[in-house]
Short mmCIF file of C-alpha atoms in Angstrom, two decimals:
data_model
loop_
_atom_site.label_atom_id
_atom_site.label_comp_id
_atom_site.label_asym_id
_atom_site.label_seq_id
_atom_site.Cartn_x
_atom_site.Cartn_y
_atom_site.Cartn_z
CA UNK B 39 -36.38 -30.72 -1.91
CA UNK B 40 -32.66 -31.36 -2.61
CA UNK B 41 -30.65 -29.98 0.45
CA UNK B 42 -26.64 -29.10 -0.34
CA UNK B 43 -24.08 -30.05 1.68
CA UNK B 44 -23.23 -28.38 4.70
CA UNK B 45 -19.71 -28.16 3.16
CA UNK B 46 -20.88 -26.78 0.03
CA UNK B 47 -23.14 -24.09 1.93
CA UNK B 48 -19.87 -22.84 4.06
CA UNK B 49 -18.03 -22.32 0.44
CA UNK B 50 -20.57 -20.39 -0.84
CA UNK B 51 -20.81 -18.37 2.49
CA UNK B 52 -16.71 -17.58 2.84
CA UNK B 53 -17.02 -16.53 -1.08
CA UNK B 54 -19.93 -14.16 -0.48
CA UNK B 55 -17.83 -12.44 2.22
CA UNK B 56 -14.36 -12.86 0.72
CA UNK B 57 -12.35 -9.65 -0.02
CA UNK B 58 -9.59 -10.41 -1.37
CA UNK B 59 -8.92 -6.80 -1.98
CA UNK B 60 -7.79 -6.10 1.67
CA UNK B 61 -7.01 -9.83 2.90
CA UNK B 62 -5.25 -11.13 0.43
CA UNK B 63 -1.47 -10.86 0.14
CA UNK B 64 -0.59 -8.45 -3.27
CA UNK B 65 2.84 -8.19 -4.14
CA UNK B 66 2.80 -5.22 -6.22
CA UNK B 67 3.61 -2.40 -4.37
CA UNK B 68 0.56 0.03 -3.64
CA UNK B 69 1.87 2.31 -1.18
CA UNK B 70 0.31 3.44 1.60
CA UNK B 71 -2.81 0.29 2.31
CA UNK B 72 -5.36 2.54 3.71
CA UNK B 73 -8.82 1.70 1.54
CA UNK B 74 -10.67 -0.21 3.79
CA UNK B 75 -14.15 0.60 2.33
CA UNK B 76 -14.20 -2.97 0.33
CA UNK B 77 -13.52 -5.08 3.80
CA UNK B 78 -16.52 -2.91 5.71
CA UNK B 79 -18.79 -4.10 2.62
CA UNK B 80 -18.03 -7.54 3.51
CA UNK B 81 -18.56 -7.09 6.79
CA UNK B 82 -22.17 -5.19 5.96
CA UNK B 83 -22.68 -9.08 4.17
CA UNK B 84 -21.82 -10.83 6.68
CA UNK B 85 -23.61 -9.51 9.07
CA UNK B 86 -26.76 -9.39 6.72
CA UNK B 87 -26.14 -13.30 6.38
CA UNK B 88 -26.36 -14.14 9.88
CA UNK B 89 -29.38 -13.20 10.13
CA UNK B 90 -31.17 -15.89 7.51
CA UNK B 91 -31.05 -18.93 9.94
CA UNK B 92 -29.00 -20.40 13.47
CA UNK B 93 -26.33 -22.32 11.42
CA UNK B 94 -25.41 -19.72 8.81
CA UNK B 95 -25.24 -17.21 12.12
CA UNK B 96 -22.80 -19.67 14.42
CA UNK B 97 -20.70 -20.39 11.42
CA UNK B 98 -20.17 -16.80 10.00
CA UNK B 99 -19.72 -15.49 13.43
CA UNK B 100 -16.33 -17.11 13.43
CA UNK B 101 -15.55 -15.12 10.59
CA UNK B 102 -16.02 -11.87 13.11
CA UNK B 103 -12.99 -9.19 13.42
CA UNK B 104 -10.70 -10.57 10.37
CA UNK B 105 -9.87 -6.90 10.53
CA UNK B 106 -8.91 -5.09 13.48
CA UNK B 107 -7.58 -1.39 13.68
CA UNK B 108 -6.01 -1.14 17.36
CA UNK B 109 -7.32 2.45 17.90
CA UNK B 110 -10.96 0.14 18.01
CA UNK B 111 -9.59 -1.81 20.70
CA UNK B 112 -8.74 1.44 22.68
CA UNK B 113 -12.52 3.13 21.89
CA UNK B 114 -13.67 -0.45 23.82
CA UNK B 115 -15.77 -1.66 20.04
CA UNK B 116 -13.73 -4.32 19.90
CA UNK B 117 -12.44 -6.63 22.04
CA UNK B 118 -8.90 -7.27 22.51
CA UNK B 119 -9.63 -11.41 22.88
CA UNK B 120 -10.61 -10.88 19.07
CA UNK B 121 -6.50 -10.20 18.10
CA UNK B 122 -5.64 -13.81 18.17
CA UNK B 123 -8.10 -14.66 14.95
CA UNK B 124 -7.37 -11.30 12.76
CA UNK B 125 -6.36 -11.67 9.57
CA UNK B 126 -5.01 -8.08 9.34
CA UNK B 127 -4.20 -5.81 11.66
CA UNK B 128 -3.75 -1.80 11.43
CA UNK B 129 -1.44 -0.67 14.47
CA UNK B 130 -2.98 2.79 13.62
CA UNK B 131 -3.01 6.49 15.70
CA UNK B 132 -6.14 7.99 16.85
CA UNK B 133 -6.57 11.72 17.70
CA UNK B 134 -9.81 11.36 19.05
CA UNK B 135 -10.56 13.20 22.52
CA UNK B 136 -10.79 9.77 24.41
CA UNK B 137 -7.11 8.80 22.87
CA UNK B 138 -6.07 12.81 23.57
CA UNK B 139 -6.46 12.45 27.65
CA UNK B 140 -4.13 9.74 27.32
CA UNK B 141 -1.18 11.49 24.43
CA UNK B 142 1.02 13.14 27.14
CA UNK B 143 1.64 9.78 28.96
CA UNK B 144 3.35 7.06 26.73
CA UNK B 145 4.46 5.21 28.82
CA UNK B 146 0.93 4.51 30.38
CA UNK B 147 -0.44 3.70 27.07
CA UNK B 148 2.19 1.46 25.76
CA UNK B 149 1.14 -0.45 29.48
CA UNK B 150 -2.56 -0.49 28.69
CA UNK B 151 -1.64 -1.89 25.37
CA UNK B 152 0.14 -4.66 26.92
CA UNK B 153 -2.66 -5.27 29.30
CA UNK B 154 -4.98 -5.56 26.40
CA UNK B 155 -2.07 -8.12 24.16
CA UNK B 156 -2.01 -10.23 27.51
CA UNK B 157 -5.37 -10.35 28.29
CA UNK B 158 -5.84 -12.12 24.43
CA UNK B 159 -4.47 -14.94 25.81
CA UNK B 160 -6.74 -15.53 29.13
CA UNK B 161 -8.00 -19.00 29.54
CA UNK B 162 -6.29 -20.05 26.89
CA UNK B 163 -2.23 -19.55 27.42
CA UNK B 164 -0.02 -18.48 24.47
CA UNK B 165 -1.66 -19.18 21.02
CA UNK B 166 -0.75 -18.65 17.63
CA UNK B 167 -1.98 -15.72 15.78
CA UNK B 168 -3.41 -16.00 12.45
CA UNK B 169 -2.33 -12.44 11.41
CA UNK B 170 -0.94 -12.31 7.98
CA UNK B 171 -0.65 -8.70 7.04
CA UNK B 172 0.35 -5.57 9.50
CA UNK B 173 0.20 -1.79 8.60
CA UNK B 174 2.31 -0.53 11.54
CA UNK B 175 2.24 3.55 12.46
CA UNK B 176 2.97 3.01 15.88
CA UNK B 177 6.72 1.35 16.95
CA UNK B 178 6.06 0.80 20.46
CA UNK B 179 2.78 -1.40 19.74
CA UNK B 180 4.07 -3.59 17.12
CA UNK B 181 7.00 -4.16 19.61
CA UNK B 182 4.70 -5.55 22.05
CA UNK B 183 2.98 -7.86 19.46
CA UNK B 184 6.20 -9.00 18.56
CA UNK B 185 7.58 -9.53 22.25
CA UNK B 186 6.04 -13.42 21.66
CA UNK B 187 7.17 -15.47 18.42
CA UNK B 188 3.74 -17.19 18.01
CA UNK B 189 1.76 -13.91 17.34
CA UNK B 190 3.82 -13.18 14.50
CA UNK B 191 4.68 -16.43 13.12
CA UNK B 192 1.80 -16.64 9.97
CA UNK B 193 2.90 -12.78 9.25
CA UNK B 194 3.69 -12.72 5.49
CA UNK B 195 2.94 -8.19 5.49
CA UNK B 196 4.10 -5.86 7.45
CA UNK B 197 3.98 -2.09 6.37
CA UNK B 198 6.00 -0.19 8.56
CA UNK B 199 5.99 3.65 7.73
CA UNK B 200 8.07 5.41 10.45
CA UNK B 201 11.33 4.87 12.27
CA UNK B 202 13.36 1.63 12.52
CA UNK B 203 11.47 -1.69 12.92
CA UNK B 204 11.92 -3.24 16.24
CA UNK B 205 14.29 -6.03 17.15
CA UNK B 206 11.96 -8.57 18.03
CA UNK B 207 10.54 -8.79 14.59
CA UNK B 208 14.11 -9.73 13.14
CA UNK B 209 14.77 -11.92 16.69
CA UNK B 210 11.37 -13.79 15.73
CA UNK B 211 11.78 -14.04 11.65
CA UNK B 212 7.89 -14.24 10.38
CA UNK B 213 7.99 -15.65 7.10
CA UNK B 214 7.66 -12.36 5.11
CA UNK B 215 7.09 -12.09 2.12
CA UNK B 216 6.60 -8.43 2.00
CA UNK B 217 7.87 -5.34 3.69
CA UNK B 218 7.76 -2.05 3.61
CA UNK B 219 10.85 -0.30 5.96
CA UNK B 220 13.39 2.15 6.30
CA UNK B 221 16.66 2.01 4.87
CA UNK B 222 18.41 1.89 7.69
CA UNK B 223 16.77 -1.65 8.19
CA UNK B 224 18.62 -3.42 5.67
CA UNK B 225 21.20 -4.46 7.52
CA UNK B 226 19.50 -6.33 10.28
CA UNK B 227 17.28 -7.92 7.07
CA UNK B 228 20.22 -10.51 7.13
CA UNK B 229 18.46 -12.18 10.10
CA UNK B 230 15.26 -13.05 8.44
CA UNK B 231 15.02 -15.91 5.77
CA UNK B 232 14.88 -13.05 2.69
CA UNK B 233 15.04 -15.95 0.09
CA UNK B 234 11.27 -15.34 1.09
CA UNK B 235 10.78 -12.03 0.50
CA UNK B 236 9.60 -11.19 -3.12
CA UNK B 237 8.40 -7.27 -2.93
CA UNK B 238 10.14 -4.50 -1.17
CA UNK B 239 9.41 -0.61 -0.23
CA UNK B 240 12.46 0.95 1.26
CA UNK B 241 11.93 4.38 2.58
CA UNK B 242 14.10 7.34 3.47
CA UNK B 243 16.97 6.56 1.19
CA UNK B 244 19.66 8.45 2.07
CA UNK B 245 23.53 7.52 2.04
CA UNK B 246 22.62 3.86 2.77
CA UNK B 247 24.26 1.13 1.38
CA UNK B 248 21.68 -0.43 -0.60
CA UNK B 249 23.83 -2.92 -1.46
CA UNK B 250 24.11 -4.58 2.27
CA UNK B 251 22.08 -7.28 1.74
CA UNK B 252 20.80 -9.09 -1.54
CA UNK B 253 17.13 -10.44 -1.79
CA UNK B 254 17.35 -13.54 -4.32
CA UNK B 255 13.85 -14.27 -5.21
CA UNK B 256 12.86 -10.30 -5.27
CA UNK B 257 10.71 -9.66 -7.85
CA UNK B 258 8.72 -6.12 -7.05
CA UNK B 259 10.46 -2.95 -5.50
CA UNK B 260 9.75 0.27 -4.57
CA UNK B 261 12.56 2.40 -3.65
CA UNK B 262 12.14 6.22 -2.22
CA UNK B 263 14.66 8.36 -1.54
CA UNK B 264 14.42 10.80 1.36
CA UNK B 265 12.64 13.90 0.82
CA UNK B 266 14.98 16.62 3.07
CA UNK B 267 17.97 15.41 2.25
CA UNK B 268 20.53 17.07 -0.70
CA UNK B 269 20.26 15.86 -3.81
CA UNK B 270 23.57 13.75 -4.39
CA UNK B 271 24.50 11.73 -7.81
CA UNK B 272 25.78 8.99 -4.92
CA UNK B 273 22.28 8.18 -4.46
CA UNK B 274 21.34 7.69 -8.09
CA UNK B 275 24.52 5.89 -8.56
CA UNK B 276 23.73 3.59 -5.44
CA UNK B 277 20.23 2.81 -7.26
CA UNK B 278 21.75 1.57 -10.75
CA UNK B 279 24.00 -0.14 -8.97
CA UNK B 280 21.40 -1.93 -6.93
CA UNK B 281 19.18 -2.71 -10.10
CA UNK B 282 22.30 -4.45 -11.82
CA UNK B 283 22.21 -7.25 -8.86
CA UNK B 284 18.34 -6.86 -9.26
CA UNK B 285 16.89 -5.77 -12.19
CA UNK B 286 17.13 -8.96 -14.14
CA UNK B 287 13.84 -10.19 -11.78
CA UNK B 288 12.01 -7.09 -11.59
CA UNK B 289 8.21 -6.91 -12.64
CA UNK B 290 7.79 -3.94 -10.73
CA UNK B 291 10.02 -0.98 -9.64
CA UNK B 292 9.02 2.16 -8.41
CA UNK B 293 11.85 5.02 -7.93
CA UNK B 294 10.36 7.69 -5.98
CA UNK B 295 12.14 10.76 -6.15
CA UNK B 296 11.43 14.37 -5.95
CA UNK B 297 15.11 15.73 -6.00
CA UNK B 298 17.70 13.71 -8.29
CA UNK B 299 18.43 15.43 -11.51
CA UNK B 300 18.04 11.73 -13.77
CA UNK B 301 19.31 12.17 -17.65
CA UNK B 302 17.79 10.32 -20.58
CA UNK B 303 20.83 7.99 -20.89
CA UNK B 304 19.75 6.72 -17.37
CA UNK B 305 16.46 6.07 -17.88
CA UNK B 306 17.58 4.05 -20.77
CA UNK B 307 19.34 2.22 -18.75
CA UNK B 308 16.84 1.43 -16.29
CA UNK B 309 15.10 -0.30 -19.81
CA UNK B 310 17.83 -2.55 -20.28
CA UNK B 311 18.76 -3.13 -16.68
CA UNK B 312 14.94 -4.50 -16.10
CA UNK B 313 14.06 -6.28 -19.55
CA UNK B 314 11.19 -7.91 -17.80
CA UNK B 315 9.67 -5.19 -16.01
CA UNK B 316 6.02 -4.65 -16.13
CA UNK B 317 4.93 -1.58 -13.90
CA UNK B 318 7.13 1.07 -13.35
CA UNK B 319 7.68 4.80 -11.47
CA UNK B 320 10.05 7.42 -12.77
CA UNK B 321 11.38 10.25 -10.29
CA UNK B 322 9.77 13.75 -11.00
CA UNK B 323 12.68 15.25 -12.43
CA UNK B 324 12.69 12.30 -15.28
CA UNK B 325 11.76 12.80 -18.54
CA UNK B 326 10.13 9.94 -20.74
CA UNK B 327 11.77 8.17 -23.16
CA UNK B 328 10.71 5.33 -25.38
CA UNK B 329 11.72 1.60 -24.24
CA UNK B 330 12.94 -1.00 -26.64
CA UNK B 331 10.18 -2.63 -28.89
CA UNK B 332 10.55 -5.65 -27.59
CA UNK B 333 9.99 -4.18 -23.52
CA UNK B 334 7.17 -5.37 -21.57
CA UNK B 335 6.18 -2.42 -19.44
CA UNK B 336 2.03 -2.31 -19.05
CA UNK B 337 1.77 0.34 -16.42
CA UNK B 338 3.30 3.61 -15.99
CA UNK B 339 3.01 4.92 -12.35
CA UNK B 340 2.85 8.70 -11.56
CA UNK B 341 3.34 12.09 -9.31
CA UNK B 342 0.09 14.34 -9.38
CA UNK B 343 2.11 17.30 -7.45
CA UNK B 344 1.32 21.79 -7.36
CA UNK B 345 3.05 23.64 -9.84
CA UNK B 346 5.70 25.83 -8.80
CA UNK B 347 7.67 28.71 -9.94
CA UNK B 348 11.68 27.92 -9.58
CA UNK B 349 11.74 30.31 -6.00
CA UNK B 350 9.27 26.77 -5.04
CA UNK B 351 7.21 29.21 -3.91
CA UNK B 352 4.61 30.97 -6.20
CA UNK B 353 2.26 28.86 -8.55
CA UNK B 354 3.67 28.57 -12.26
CA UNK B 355 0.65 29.61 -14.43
CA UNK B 356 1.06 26.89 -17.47
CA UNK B 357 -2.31 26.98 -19.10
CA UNK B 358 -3.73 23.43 -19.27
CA UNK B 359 -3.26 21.90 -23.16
CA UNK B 360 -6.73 20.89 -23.47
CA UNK B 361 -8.94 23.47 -21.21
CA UNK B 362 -6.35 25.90 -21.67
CA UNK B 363 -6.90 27.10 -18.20
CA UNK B 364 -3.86 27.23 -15.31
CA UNK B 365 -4.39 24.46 -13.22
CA UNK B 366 -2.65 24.81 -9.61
CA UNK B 367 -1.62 20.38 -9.83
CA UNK B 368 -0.62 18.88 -12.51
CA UNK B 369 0.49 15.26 -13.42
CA UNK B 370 4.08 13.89 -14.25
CA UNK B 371 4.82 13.47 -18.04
CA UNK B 372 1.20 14.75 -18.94
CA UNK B 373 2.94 16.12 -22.13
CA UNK B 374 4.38 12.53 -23.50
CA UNK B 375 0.97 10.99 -23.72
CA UNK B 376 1.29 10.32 -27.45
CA UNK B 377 4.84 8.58 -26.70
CA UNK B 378 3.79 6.88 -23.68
CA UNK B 379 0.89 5.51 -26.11
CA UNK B 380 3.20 4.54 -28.49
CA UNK B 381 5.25 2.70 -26.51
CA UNK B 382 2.08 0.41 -25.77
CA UNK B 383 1.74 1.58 -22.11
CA UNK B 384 -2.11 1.19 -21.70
CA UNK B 385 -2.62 1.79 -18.10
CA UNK B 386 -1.28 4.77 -16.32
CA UNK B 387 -1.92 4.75 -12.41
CA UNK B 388 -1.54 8.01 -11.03
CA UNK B 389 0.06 7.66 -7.21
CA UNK B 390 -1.95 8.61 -4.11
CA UNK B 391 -5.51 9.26 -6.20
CA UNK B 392 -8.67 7.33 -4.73
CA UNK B 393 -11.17 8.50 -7.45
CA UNK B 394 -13.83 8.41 -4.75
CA UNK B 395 -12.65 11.32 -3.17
CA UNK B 396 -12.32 13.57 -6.36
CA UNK B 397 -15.97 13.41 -7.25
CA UNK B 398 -16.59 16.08 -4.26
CA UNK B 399 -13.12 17.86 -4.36
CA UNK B 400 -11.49 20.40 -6.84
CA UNK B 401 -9.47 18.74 -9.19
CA UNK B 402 -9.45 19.63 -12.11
CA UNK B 403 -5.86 18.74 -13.61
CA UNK B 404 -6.59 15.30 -12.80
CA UNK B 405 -9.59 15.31 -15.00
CA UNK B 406 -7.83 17.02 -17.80
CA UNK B 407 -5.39 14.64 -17.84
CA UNK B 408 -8.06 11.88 -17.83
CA UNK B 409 -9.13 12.79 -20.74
CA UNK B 410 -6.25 13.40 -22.48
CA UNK B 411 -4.97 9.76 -21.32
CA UNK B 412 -8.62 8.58 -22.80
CA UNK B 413 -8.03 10.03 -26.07
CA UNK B 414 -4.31 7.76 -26.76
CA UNK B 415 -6.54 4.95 -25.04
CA UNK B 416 -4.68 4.51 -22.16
CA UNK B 417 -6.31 3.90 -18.93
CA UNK B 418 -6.00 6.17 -15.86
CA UNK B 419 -6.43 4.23 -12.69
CA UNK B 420 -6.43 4.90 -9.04
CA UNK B 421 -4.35 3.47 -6.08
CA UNK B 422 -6.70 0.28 -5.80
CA UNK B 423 -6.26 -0.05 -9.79
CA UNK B 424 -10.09 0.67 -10.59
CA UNK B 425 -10.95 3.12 -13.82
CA UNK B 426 -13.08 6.11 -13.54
CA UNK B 427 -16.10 4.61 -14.97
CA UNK B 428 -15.62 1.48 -12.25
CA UNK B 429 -14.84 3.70 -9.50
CA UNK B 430 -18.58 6.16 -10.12
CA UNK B 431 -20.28 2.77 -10.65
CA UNK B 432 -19.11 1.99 -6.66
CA UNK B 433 -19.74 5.16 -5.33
CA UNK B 434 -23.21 5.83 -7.10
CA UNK B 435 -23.90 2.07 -5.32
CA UNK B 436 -22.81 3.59 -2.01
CA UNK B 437 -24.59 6.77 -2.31
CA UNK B 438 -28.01 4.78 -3.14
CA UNK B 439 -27.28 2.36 0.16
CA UNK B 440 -26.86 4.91 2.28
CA UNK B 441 -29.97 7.14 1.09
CA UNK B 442 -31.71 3.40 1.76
CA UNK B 443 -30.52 3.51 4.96
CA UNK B 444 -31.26 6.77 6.30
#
């Protein structure tokens, strides 16, 4: 019998439990990470692998934890000498009742945190992390994980969805290539090496300067402007004038706003301000128009948000185009189909919709609009990209492993 390589057997091993999915550095903006059903499949191979023989068990227990949510580390199911070799971590909030005793006393949980952070490093003394991508809800933790340089030095993510980002991240400089942060960020931005970074969500646009600092090599942005604020032309002027330093690079840029009255004239400028733009997001109160023929845009990116009368109070009843029926949601520019079709858009991704979760909830607009979309043959995709049809084929498979399992 021909045996392979030991060296061939490990490549075939880190391939059957790669996810690339939730690992892997993606540049286009996504919003919000927070699928993690691909990585715990991986995970469910992994551990099915171990069990086949001794060396295939020591080598893919090395591979243990590459994910690591830090609520886990609180519950005690994982253990905090496992941060070191994560390739992601989630510095996420639990509400649980163990994590409830503890809410009224911050300052004894930002300790135990520490405790846990320091106690990574027994035996060993300061080591480098291998952490490469953060999704940060919490301030205070991520400033503890960034009180020491070497724990942050292979970061290349971070997601950071609330407040201002600490100093130390700045103080330390991780190579980042991507960040999500709030405007009023951008000015301490100039202390990291942003020649680096090449995709960009800034949140709660405002008054900010957007101009402050310039990223050279950016090539995918999302912009959103702040949701209780007026709505001011100074912050729709502040955007064009931010896409004429950058749109020239752009593949990507998503302009989320809900408020900012945006005329047709603009939103041909946005056309020739990006000429190589491939995936892009409208505000709501946009209305399509056609690019140039010779544009590149492939994906359109869009609101699914509950009708309202002008008072923003009561429901407007507009009776759906196809079931004729008076759907409570409804999706942005669901009635320039046929001239988003003939503009060769053939992928629409509608924002915040994980089809997995509308096969047992009420949605009806969304399907509506599915089929509608289906009929100019463009594609309607979810926030991990995947069709309809993909995303049934994944969840029938899940279904039919868990009935197995019961």
């Amino acid at each position: 019998m021909i045996h392979l390589p030991v060296e061939i057997w490990r490549y075939i091993l880190r391939y059957a439990i790669d996810c690339p999915e939730f690992l892997y550095i993606d540049l286009v903006p996504k919003g919000r990470p927070t699928d993690e059903a691909t990585y715990w499949a991986s995970e469910r191979t992994r551990n099915a692998l171990r069990g086949v023989c001794s060396s295939w068990n020591r080598f893919l227990a090395t591979y243990c934890h590459r994910y690591i949510r830090i609520s886990d580390i609180f519950h005690d199911t994982v253990p905090p000498a496992s941060l070191p070799n994560a390739t992601r971590i989630r510095i996420d909030e639990c509400y649980c009742l163990h994590c409830n005793t503890f809410i009224n006393d911050h300052v004894g949980l930002i300790s135990r945190f520490e405790h846990y952070v320091n106690s990574a490093h027994t035996g060993t003394g300061a080591t480098t992390w291998r952490v490469e991508i953060v999704d940060a809800e919490m301030n205070d933790y991520l400033d503890v994980i960034a009180l020491e340089p070497s724990r942050i030095s292979n970061l290349r993510a971070l997601w950071h969805w609330r407040g201002d980002l600490p100093d130390n991240i700045f103080s330390a400089g991780p190579p980042l290539s991507i960040m999500g942060t709030c405007a009023d960020d951008l000015a301490k931005m100039k202390r990291l090496d942003i020649s680096k970074i090449k995709s960009i969500h800034i949140h709660d646009i405002n008054q900010t300067n957007l101009g402050v600092v310039h990223f050279p090599n950016l090539t995918h942005a999302c912009l959103e402007v702040d949701l209780t604020s007026q709505t001011s032309r100074n912050r729709v002027n502040q955007v064009f004038d931010w896409l004429e330093v950058h749109g020239k690079r752009l593949e990507t840029f998503y302009w989320i706003d809900y408020l900012s009255e945006i005329t047709n004239s603009e939103v041909d400028k946005i056309w020739s301000l990006c000429p190589h733009m491939r995936r892009l997001h409208l505000p709501l109160n946009a209305k399509w128009t056609s690019p140039p023929s010779s544009h590149t845009l492939q994906l359109l990116r869009v609101l699914s948000f509950e009708q309202l009368s002008p008072d923003g109070y009561s429901r407007l009843p507009v009776p759906c185009s196809l079931c004729n029926h008076s759907h409570a949601g409804v999706v942005q520019f669901s009635h320039y189909l046929p001239q988003i079709a003939a503009s060769g858009v053939g992928r629409i991704k509608i924002m915040a919709l994980a089809w997995h979760q509308m096969f047992e909830d009420d949605n009806e607009h969304i399907f509506c609009f599915w089929t509608q979309a289906k009929s100019h043959a463009i594609d309607v995709v979810d926030i991990s990209g995947l069709t309809f049809e993909l995303a049934l084929v994944a969840y029938l498979e899940e279904y039919k492993r868990r009935s197995v399992c019961k």
